[in-house]
PDB file of C-alpha atoms in Angstrom:
ATOM      1  CA  MET A 244      52.353-106.696-139.331  1.00  0.00           C
ATOM      2  CA  LEU A 245      52.296-110.033-137.494  1.00  0.00           C
ATOM      3  CA  MET A 246      50.319-112.969-138.781  1.00  0.00           C
ATOM      4  CA  ALA A 247      49.054-115.836-136.691  1.00  0.00           C
ATOM      5  CA  ALA A 248      51.836-118.091-135.438  1.00  0.00           C
ATOM      6  CA  ALA A 249      50.061-121.042-137.084  1.00  0.00           C
ATOM      7  CA  ALA A 250      51.096-119.725-140.532  1.00  0.00           C
ATOM      8  CA  TYR A 251      54.683-120.793-139.853  1.00  0.00           C
ATOM      9  CA  GLU A 252      56.773-122.724-137.342  1.00  0.00           C
ATOM     10  CA  ILE A 253      59.993-121.415-135.759  1.00  0.00           C
ATOM     11  CA  ARG A 254      62.484-123.994-134.502  1.00  0.00           C
ATOM     12  CA  TRP A 255      66.201-124.606-134.096  1.00  0.00           C
ATOM     13  CA  LEU A 256      67.803-126.193-137.135  1.00  0.00           C
ATOM     14  CA  ASN A 257      69.792-129.393-136.717  1.00  0.00           C
ATOM     15  CA  PRO A 258      72.170-131.362-138.968  1.00  0.00           C
ATOM     16  CA  SER A 259      69.260-133.007-140.797  1.00  0.00           C
ATOM     17  CA  ASP A 260      68.260-129.514-142.042  1.00  0.00           C
ATOM     18  CA  ALA A 261      71.636-128.916-143.729  1.00  0.00           C
ATOM     19  CA  SER A 262      70.399-129.300-147.300  1.00  0.00           C
ATOM     20  CA  ALA A 263      67.409-126.972-146.789  1.00  0.00           C
ATOM     21  CA  PHE A 264      69.657-124.471-144.967  1.00  0.00           C
ATOM     22  CA  GLN A 265      72.211-124.500-147.787  1.00  0.00           C
ATOM     23  CA  THR A 266      69.503-124.034-150.428  1.00  0.00           C
ATOM     24  CA  LEU A 267      67.946-121.024-148.654  1.00  0.00           C
ATOM     25  CA  ARG A 268      71.317-119.512-147.728  1.00  0.00           C
ATOM     26  CA  LEU A 269      72.576-119.724-151.309  1.00  0.00           C
ATOM     27  CA  ALA A 270      69.324-118.165-152.542  1.00  0.00           C
ATOM     28  CA  GLY A 271      69.832-115.289-150.100  1.00  0.00           C
ATOM     29  CA  LEU A 272      73.482-114.813-151.027  1.00  0.00           C
ATOM     30  CA  ARG A 273      72.522-114.690-154.689  1.00  0.00           C
ATOM     31  CA  ALA A 274      69.446-112.465-154.338  1.00  0.00           C
ATOM     32  CA  SER A 275      70.922-110.007-151.803  1.00  0.00           C
ATOM     33  CA  PRO A 276      74.714-110.094-152.087  1.00  0.00           C
ATOM     34  CA  SER A 277      75.211-106.762-150.294  1.00  0.00           C
ATOM     35  CA  ALA A 278      73.271-108.031-147.256  1.00  0.00           C
ATOM     36  CA  PHE A 279      75.846-110.665-146.284  1.00  0.00           C
ATOM     37  CA  GLY A 280      79.531-110.683-145.429  1.00  0.00           C
ATOM     38  CA  SER A 281      79.887-114.011-147.208  1.00  0.00           C
ATOM     39  CA  SER A 282      79.301-114.626-150.910  1.00  0.00           C
ATOM     40  CA  TYR A 283      77.570-117.156-153.111  1.00  0.00           C
ATOM     41  CA  GLU A 284      80.932-117.986-154.714  1.00  0.00           C
ATOM     42  CA  GLU A 285      82.485-118.768-151.314  1.00  0.00           C
ATOM     43  CA  GLU A 286      79.643-121.010-150.178  1.00  0.00           C
ATOM     44  CA  LYS A 287      78.215-122.696-153.296  1.00  0.00           C
ATOM     45  CA  ASP A 288      80.592-125.679-153.099  1.00  0.00           C
ATOM     46  CA  ARG A 289      80.683-125.961-149.307  1.00  0.00           C
ATOM     47  CA  ALA A 290      80.487-129.597-148.247  1.00  0.00           C
ATOM     48  CA  LEU A 291      77.208-130.634-146.658  1.00  0.00           C
ATOM     49  CA  ALA A 292      79.202-132.168-143.764  1.00  0.00           C
ATOM     50  CA  LEU A 293      80.513-128.687-142.847  1.00  0.00           C
ATOM     51  CA  ILE A 294      76.971-127.301-142.850  1.00  0.00           C
ATOM     52  CA  GLU A 295      75.754-130.222-140.739  1.00  0.00           C
ATOM     53  CA  ALA A 296      78.490-129.437-138.196  1.00  0.00           C
ATOM     54  CA  ARG A 297      77.467-125.760-138.203  1.00  0.00           C
ATOM     55  CA  LEU A 298      73.896-126.788-137.363  1.00  0.00           C
ATOM     56  CA  ALA A 299      74.830-129.149-134.515  1.00  0.00           C
ATOM     57  CA  PRO A 300      73.081-128.218-131.262  1.00  0.00           C
ATOM     58  CA  SER A 301      75.032-126.053-128.817  1.00  0.00           C
ATOM     59  CA  PRO A 302      74.083-124.266-125.574  1.00  0.00           C
ATOM     60  CA  ASP A 303      75.378-120.876-126.772  1.00  0.00           C
ATOM     61  CA  GLN A 304      74.791-120.820-130.519  1.00  0.00           C
ATOM     62  CA  GLY A 305      72.442-122.038-133.183  1.00  0.00           C
ATOM     63  CA  VAL A 306      70.464-121.300-136.297  1.00  0.00           C
ATOM     64  CA  LEU A 307      66.742-120.664-136.071  1.00  0.00           C
ATOM     65  CA  GLY A 308      64.577-121.612-139.012  1.00  0.00           C
ATOM     66  CA  ALA A 309      61.091-120.519-140.025  1.00  0.00           C
ATOM     67  CA  PHE A 310      59.052-123.159-141.839  1.00  0.00           C
ATOM     68  CA  ALA A 311      55.887-122.682-143.869  1.00  0.00           C
ATOM     69  CA  GLY A 312      54.232-125.851-145.079  1.00  0.00           C
ATOM     70  CA  GLY A 313      57.342-127.819-144.132  1.00  0.00           C
ATOM     71  CA  GLN A 314      59.597-125.601-146.287  1.00  0.00           C
ATOM     72  CA  LEU A 315      62.433-123.556-144.757  1.00  0.00           C
ATOM     73  CA  VAL A 316      61.582-119.941-145.658  1.00  0.00           C
ATOM     74  CA  GLY A 317      63.551-117.905-143.116  1.00  0.00           C
ATOM     75  CA  MET A 318      66.640-118.198-140.951  1.00  0.00           C
ATOM     76  CA  LEU A 319      68.772-116.404-138.415  1.00  0.00           C
ATOM     77  CA  GLY A 320      72.033-117.431-136.777  1.00  0.00           C
ATOM     78  CA  ILE A 321      73.226-116.439-133.315  1.00  0.00           C
ATOM     79  CA  ARG A 322      76.460-117.325-131.569  1.00  0.00           C
ATOM     80  CA  ARG A 323      78.498-116.325-128.561  1.00  0.00           C
ATOM     81  CA  GLN A 324      81.839-114.664-129.233  1.00  0.00           C
ATOM     82  CA  ASP A 325      84.813-116.924-128.468  1.00  0.00           C
ATOM     83  CA  GLY A 326      87.344-114.675-126.726  1.00  0.00           C
ATOM     84  CA  LEU A 327      87.631-114.447-122.960  1.00  0.00           C
ATOM     85  CA  LYS A 328      87.093-110.694-123.150  1.00  0.00           C
ATOM     86  CA  THR A 329      84.218-110.907-125.643  1.00  0.00           C
ATOM     87  CA  ARG A 330      82.200-113.880-124.336  1.00  0.00           C
ATOM     88  CA  HIS A 331      79.593-111.458-122.997  1.00  0.00           C
ATOM     89  CA  ARG A 332      78.693-110.649-126.625  1.00  0.00           C
ATOM     90  CA  MET A 333      76.396-112.620-128.886  1.00  0.00           C
ATOM     91  CA  ALA A 334      76.572-112.112-132.652  1.00  0.00           C
ATOM     92  CA  LEU A 335      73.548-112.209-134.935  1.00  0.00           C
ATOM     93  CA  TRP A 336      74.273-113.356-138.495  1.00  0.00           C
ATOM     94  CA  GLY A 337      72.699-114.638-141.685  1.00  0.00           C
ATOM     95  CA  VAL A 338      69.211-113.184-141.255  1.00  0.00           C
ATOM     96  CA  TYR A 339      67.139-113.931-144.351  1.00  0.00           C
ATOM     97  CA  VAL A 340      63.494-114.481-145.254  1.00  0.00           C
ATOM     98  CA  ALA A 341      62.545-115.635-148.754  1.00  0.00           C
ATOM     99  CA  PRO A 342      60.884-112.762-150.659  1.00  0.00           C
ATOM    100  CA  ALA A 343      57.527-114.544-151.032  1.00  0.00           C
ATOM    101  CA  PHE A 344      57.255-114.816-147.233  1.00  0.00           C
ATOM    102  CA  ARG A 345      58.239-111.294-146.203  1.00  0.00           C
ATOM    103  CA  GLY A 346      55.752-109.013-144.471  1.00  0.00           C
ATOM    104  CA  GLN A 347      54.264-111.891-142.461  1.00  0.00           C
ATOM    105  CA  GLY A 348      56.118-111.294-139.188  1.00  0.00           C
ATOM    106  CA  ILE A 349      58.619-114.103-139.741  1.00  0.00           C
ATOM    107  CA  ALA A 350      61.746-111.957-139.272  1.00  0.00           C
ATOM    108  CA  GLN A 351      60.244-110.411-136.127  1.00  0.00           C
ATOM    109  CA  ALA A 352      59.469-113.877-134.746  1.00  0.00           C
ATOM    110  CA  LEU A 353      62.985-115.110-135.504  1.00  0.00           C
ATOM    111  CA  LEU A 354      64.484-112.048-133.790  1.00  0.00           C
ATOM    112  CA  ALA A 355      62.246-112.428-130.741  1.00  0.00           C
ATOM    113  CA  ARG A 356      63.301-116.078-130.352  1.00  0.00           C
ATOM    114  CA  ALA A 357      66.984-115.162-130.785  1.00  0.00           C
ATOM    115  CA  VAL A 358      66.788-112.425-128.142  1.00  0.00           C
ATOM    116  CA  ALA A 359      64.967-114.784-125.742  1.00  0.00           C
ATOM    117  CA  PHE A 360      67.653-117.415-126.347  1.00  0.00           C
ATOM    118  CA  ALA A 361      70.480-114.930-125.750  1.00  0.00           C
ATOM    119  CA  ARG A 362      68.891-113.860-122.449  1.00  0.00           C
ATOM    120  CA  GLN A 363      69.262-117.472-121.270  1.00  0.00           C
ATOM    121  CA  VAL A 364      72.955-117.775-122.141  1.00  0.00           C
ATOM    122  CA  PRO A 365      74.912-117.383-118.872  1.00  0.00           C
ATOM    123  CA  GLY A 366      77.014-114.225-118.927  1.00  0.00           C
ATOM    124  CA  ALA A 367      75.577-112.866-122.190  1.00  0.00           C
ATOM    125  CA  VAL A 368      75.055-109.102-121.937  1.00  0.00           C
ATOM    126  CA  GLN A 369      74.423-107.914-125.490  1.00  0.00           C
ATOM    127  CA  ILE A 370      73.803-108.957-129.081  1.00  0.00           C
ATOM    128  CA  HIS A 371      75.727-107.348-131.936  1.00  0.00           C
ATOM    129  CA  LEU A 372      74.989-107.262-135.651  1.00  0.00           C
ATOM    130  CA  SER A 373      75.965-105.372-138.756  1.00  0.00           C
ATOM    131  CA  VAL A 374      73.541-104.414-141.506  1.00  0.00           C
ATOM    132  CA  ASN A 375      73.968-102.710-144.856  1.00  0.00           C
ATOM    133  CA  ALA A 376      73.570 -99.006-144.039  1.00  0.00           C
ATOM    134  CA  ALA A 377      71.329 -98.540-147.110  1.00  0.00           C
ATOM    135  CA  ASN A 378      68.882-101.294-146.061  1.00  0.00           C
ATOM    136  CA  ALA A 379      66.250 -99.116-144.372  1.00  0.00           C
ATOM    137  CA  SER A 380      63.706-101.915-143.907  1.00  0.00           C
ATOM    138  CA  ALA A 381      66.222-104.184-142.141  1.00  0.00           C
ATOM    139  CA  ILE A 382      67.405-101.309-139.936  1.00  0.00           C
ATOM    140  CA  ARG A 383      63.790-100.549-139.002  1.00  0.00           C
ATOM    141  CA  LEU A 384      63.218-104.236-138.187  1.00  0.00           C
ATOM    142  CA  TYR A 385      66.237-104.304-135.869  1.00  0.00           C
ATOM    143  CA  GLU A 386      65.289-101.020-134.203  1.00  0.00           C
ATOM    144  CA  GLN A 387      61.784-102.357-133.529  1.00  0.00           C
ATOM    145  CA  ALA A 388      63.409-105.385-131.888  1.00  0.00           C
ATOM    146  CA  GLY A 389      65.387-103.137-129.513  1.00  0.00           C
ATOM    147  CA  PHE A 390      68.675-102.760-131.381  1.00  0.00           C
ATOM    148  CA  HIS A 391      70.452 -99.387-131.439  1.00  0.00           C
ATOM    149  CA  ALA A 392      73.110 -98.143-133.842  1.00  0.00           C
ATOM    150  CA  TYR A 393      76.475 -97.365-132.278  1.00  0.00           C
ATOM    151  CA  GLY A 394      78.594 -96.758-135.345  1.00  0.00           C
ATOM    152  CA  THR A 395      79.175 -97.160-139.038  1.00  0.00           C
ATOM    153  CA  GLU A 396      81.944 -99.064-140.751  1.00  0.00           C
ATOM    154  CA  PRO A 397      82.594 -97.231-144.019  1.00  0.00           C
ATOM    155  CA  ALA A 398      83.277 -99.392-147.081  1.00  0.00           C
ATOM    156  CA  ALA A 399      82.814-102.602-145.066  1.00  0.00           C
ATOM    157  CA  LEU A 400      81.860-104.670-148.114  1.00  0.00           C
ATOM    158  CA  LEU A 401      82.928-104.586-151.738  1.00  0.00           C
ATOM    159  CA  VAL A 402      80.214-106.185-153.873  1.00  0.00           C
ATOM    160  CA  ASP A 403      80.419-106.197-157.671  1.00  0.00           C
ATOM    161  CA  GLY A 404      82.766-103.219-157.628  1.00  0.00           C
ATOM    162  CA  ALA A 405      80.582-101.113-155.285  1.00  0.00           C
ATOM    163  CA  LEU A 406      81.493-100.238-151.699  1.00  0.00           C
ATOM    164  CA  HIS A 407      78.831-100.646-149.018  1.00  0.00           C
ATOM    165  CA  ASP A 408      78.837 -99.171-145.522  1.00  0.00           C
ATOM    166  CA  GLU A 409      77.678-101.319-142.619  1.00  0.00           C
ATOM    167  CA  LEU A 410      75.682 -99.969-139.683  1.00  0.00           C
ATOM    168  CA  LEU A 411      76.823-101.538-136.406  1.00  0.00           C
ATOM    169  CA  MET A 412      74.008-102.240-133.963  1.00  0.00           C
ATOM    170  CA  GLN A 413      73.620-103.769-130.524  1.00  0.00           C
ATOM    171  CA  HIS A 414      70.845-104.861-128.202  1.00  0.00           C
ATOM    172  CA  ARG A 415      71.492-104.838-124.442  1.00  0.00           C
ATOM    173  CA  LEU A 416      69.935-107.960-122.981  1.00  0.00           C
ATOM    174  CA  HIS A 417      69.949-106.602-119.463  1.00  0.00           C
ATOM    175  CA  PRO A 418      69.736-102.774-119.769  1.00  0.00           C
ATOM    176  CA  ALA A 419      70.535-102.107-116.119  1.00  0.00           C
ATOM    177  CA  ALA A 420      73.569-104.382-116.181  1.00  0.00           C
ATOM    178  CA  GLY A 421      76.875-102.835-115.292  1.00  0.00           C
ATOM    179  CA  PRO A 422      80.260-104.519-115.551  1.00  0.00           C
ATOM    180  CA  VAL A 423      80.119-108.307-115.654  1.00  0.00           C
ATOM    181  CA  ALA A 424      82.295-110.061-113.104  1.00  0.00           C
TER     182      ALA A 424
END
């Protein structure tokens, strides 16, 4: 269900948002450890300067934030792959909406903005992501946004002694596109 866009604002984060980003990211890592490849323990002492650098504007990557009443309540990262043979691929990472703000269309709005951004990146053909294979609501969200599963990575994450499979998904930005020259 989508709520009116006036209920929240979606915009690109910048270095001045580093503290709010770190607070929300750490909350997500703590609340949903099996939803992320990183961990709270790995990121809790990360220097703010590193986060500021991560949020610096770039033409082929960034972090979108959803704000409600001036508070960062949702986020999504997208970046182009670095390798010469993989630069046609964008990677979606770090998708999280605070529990109190779920069900308001925020994740859908973040995804729509990320897909629109990726379509504007020269040479980008597809977006890839991985999602916990047991997270049915997240999988449904991605499917509704045009992502399709293409495989499963068994035992991709080990969280608190439990193995978690990851579903690998992709979204073709230009469905009729053939090989990229």
